[in-house]
Structures are given as structure tokens and as C-alpha cells.
Short mmCIF file of C-alpha atoms in Angstrom, two decimals:
data_model
loop_
_atom_site.label_atom_id
_atom_site.label_comp_id
_atom_site.label_asym_id
_atom_site.label_seq_id
_atom_site.Cartn_x
_atom_site.Cartn_y
_atom_site.Cartn_z
CA MET A 283 138.81 106.44 -34.41
CA VAL A 284 135.67 108.60 -34.54
CA ASN A 285 134.88 107.21 -37.98
CA VAL A 286 135.14 103.66 -36.71
CA VAL A 287 132.74 104.41 -33.84
CA LYS A 288 130.24 105.99 -36.24
CA PHE A 289 130.53 102.99 -38.52
CA TRP A 290 129.80 100.59 -35.62
CA LEU A 291 126.94 102.71 -34.36
CA ASP A 292 125.40 102.82 -37.85
CA ASN A 293 125.74 99.04 -38.17
CA LEU A 294 124.24 98.60 -34.71
CA GLN A 295 121.30 100.84 -35.61
CA ILE A 296 120.74 98.93 -38.88
CA SER A 297 120.92 95.63 -37.05
CA THR A 298 118.50 96.91 -34.44
CA LYS A 299 116.08 97.97 -37.18
CA ILE A 300 116.24 94.53 -38.78
CA VAL A 301 115.57 92.83 -35.46
CA LEU A 302 112.68 95.18 -34.68
CA GLU A 303 111.21 94.62 -38.17
CA ASN A 304 111.17 90.91 -37.51
CA ILE A 305 109.74 91.25 -34.02
CA CYS A 306 107.37 94.24 -34.17
CA GLY A 307 106.71 94.70 -37.86
CA ARG A 308 107.91 97.37 -40.25
CA GLU A 309 105.99 100.27 -38.69
CA GLU A 310 107.88 100.33 -35.40
CA ALA A 311 111.27 99.71 -37.02
CA GLY A 312 110.94 102.66 -39.37
CA ASN A 313 110.34 105.01 -36.45
CA LEU A 314 113.39 104.02 -34.43
CA GLY A 315 114.77 107.04 -32.69
CA LYS A 316 111.72 109.23 -33.30
CA SER A 317 109.25 110.22 -30.67
CA GLY A 318 105.64 109.10 -30.90
CA LYS A 319 104.38 112.70 -30.99
CA LYS A 320 106.29 113.52 -34.14
CA ARG A 321 105.02 110.38 -35.84
CA ARG A 322 101.43 111.16 -34.90
CA LYS A 323 101.69 114.72 -36.13
CA LYS A 324 103.12 113.54 -39.42
CA THR A 325 100.42 110.89 -39.78
CA ILE A 326 97.71 113.42 -38.91
CA GLY A 327 99.18 115.81 -41.46
CA TYR A 328 99.04 113.13 -44.12
CA ASN A 329 95.47 112.32 -43.12
CA HIS A 330 94.46 115.97 -43.50
CA LEU A 331 96.15 116.17 -46.87
CA GLY A 332 94.50 112.92 -47.97
CA MET A 333 91.11 114.05 -46.72
CA PHE A 334 91.54 117.38 -48.52
CA GLY A 335 92.42 115.56 -51.74
CA ILE A 336 89.44 113.24 -51.45
CA SER A 337 87.15 116.17 -50.61
CA LEU A 338 88.43 118.07 -53.63
CA ILE A 339 87.77 115.10 -55.92
CA VAL A 340 84.26 114.64 -54.48
CA LEU A 341 83.59 118.36 -54.93
CA ILE A 342 84.71 118.25 -58.56
CA LEU A 343 82.52 115.21 -59.21
CA MET A 344 79.51 116.86 -57.59
CA LEU A 345 80.01 120.04 -59.64
CA SER A 346 80.21 118.02 -62.86
CA LEU A 347 77.02 116.17 -61.87
CA MET A 348 75.26 119.47 -61.21
CA VAL A 349 76.27 120.81 -64.63
CA GLN A 350 75.06 117.62 -66.31
CA SER A 351 71.83 117.83 -64.31
CA LEU A 352 71.20 121.37 -65.56
CA ASP A 353 71.85 120.29 -69.15
CA LEU A 354 69.42 117.40 -68.74
CA LYS A 355 66.76 119.71 -67.28
CA GLU A 356 67.10 122.03 -70.29
CA SER A 357 66.83 119.08 -72.66
CA LEU A 358 63.79 117.79 -70.79
CA ALA A 359 62.09 121.20 -71.03
CA GLY A 360 62.75 121.23 -74.79
CA TYR A 361 61.34 117.73 -75.16
CA GLU A 362 58.23 118.64 -73.18
CA THR A 363 57.63 121.69 -75.40
CA ARG A 364 58.06 119.55 -78.49
CA ALA A 365 55.69 116.90 -77.09
CA GLU A 366 53.03 119.55 -76.45
CA ALA A 367 53.39 120.90 -80.00
CA LEU A 368 53.11 117.39 -81.42
CA SER A 369 50.02 116.68 -79.30
CA GLN A 370 48.41 119.86 -80.64
CA GLN A 371 49.33 118.83 -84.19
CA ILE A 372 47.81 115.38 -83.63
CA GLU A 373 44.56 116.95 -82.41
CA GLU A 374 44.42 119.20 -85.49
CA GLU A 375 45.05 116.25 -87.81
CA GLN A 376 42.34 114.20 -86.09
CA ALA A 377 39.86 117.08 -86.55
CA ARG A 378 40.87 117.32 -90.21
CA THR A 379 40.43 113.56 -90.64
CA GLN A 380 36.97 113.80 -89.07
CA ALA A 381 36.00 116.61 -91.49
CA ILE A 382 37.23 114.54 -94.44
CA GLU A 383 35.22 111.53 -93.26
CA GLU A 384 32.09 113.69 -92.99
CA GLN A 385 32.72 115.10 -96.48
CA LYS A 386 33.18 111.56 -97.81
CA GLU A 387 29.84 110.45 -96.30
CA TYR A 388 28.09 113.52 -97.78
CA MET A 389 29.52 112.76 -101.22
CA LEU A 390 27.83 109.34 -101.13
CA THR A 391 24.33 110.87 -100.70
CA ASP A 392 21.82 111.64 -103.44
CA GLU A 393 21.68 115.25 -102.31
CA TYR A 394 25.35 115.73 -103.25
CA ALA A 395 24.88 114.04 -106.63
CA GLU A 396 21.93 116.34 -107.36
CA GLN A 397 23.91 119.43 -106.31
CA ILE A 398 26.85 118.55 -108.55
CA ALA A 399 24.53 117.77 -111.46
CA ARG A 400 22.92 121.20 -111.13
CA GLU A 401 26.17 123.15 -110.66
CA LYS A 402 28.58 121.42 -113.02
CA LEU A 403 26.35 119.91 -115.66
CA GLY A 404 23.49 122.43 -115.62
CA LEU A 405 20.81 119.72 -115.28
CA VAL A 406 17.31 120.52 -113.96
CA LYS A 407 14.31 118.53 -112.76
CA GLU A 408 11.33 117.89 -115.06
CA ASN A 409 8.85 120.53 -113.88
CA GLU A 410 11.40 123.09 -112.84
CA ILE A 411 11.59 126.62 -114.23
CA ILE A 412 15.02 128.18 -114.61
CA PHE A 413 15.54 131.90 -114.27
CA GLN A 414 18.75 133.31 -115.66
CA GLU A 415 20.15 136.78 -115.32
CA GLU A 416 20.88 138.76 -118.39
CA LYS A 417 24.40 139.68 -118.92
#
């Protein structure tokens, strides 16, 4: 007899849940027989757990961004050093190019031709006296 009563009570509770689902929505039907305080505490507990999980994910993302930021700063410092070295090298090459241009202009003058003729070919001017050292 006790089993029959339990069976009818269970069926009545299931039927009541179905009716409440249709009338109030699923949220109220699932909490049949529970007090509102317990439901709120459970919901608040889930909210804290969810917020902790989200905070943990945000923290991990921020830490990874900080690490990447440090790596980028190191790379940037290396690139700046390299850029300064290349700028210095460009300045040196421009000075060298200028010296070559000046040398090229000097080589086109008569003075240079005369100097080379005296040094390499041993030529002298008409009324010039040459003094040589004895060896």
C-alpha cells in the first residue's frame, strides 16, 4: 500500500512539474519543492565560479600579452640599434663617395697629369735642372 501511495505521489509531482513548465516556464518547474533561498545560493555560487573562471582566463590572456609585449620591446631595441649602425655606415659611405669624387675631379686637371708624368715617367720641363742623389 505504501508503494502505491509513493507511486501516485511521484506521478502527481511529475504531472505538477509538466503543468508548471507549461504555465510558468522551465525555471520554476525545475525548482518545485525547493526554497528560493537555496536556489539563490546555488545560482550565486555558480556565478562566483563562472566569474572566477572568466577572471582566470582574462588574467592568463593579459600575462601572455605582457610577455609578447616584452619580446616586442626587445626586438624594437635591437632594430633601433641596427638602424643607428646602418645610419653611421651610410654617413661613412657618403664621406667616402665625396672623397672619391674629389679625387676624380683632381685627376682631370693638368696639375695631376704633370705630377704623374714626373713621378712615373721621369719627364721634366724644358729649362729644368734635375738633381739626383748618389747611391
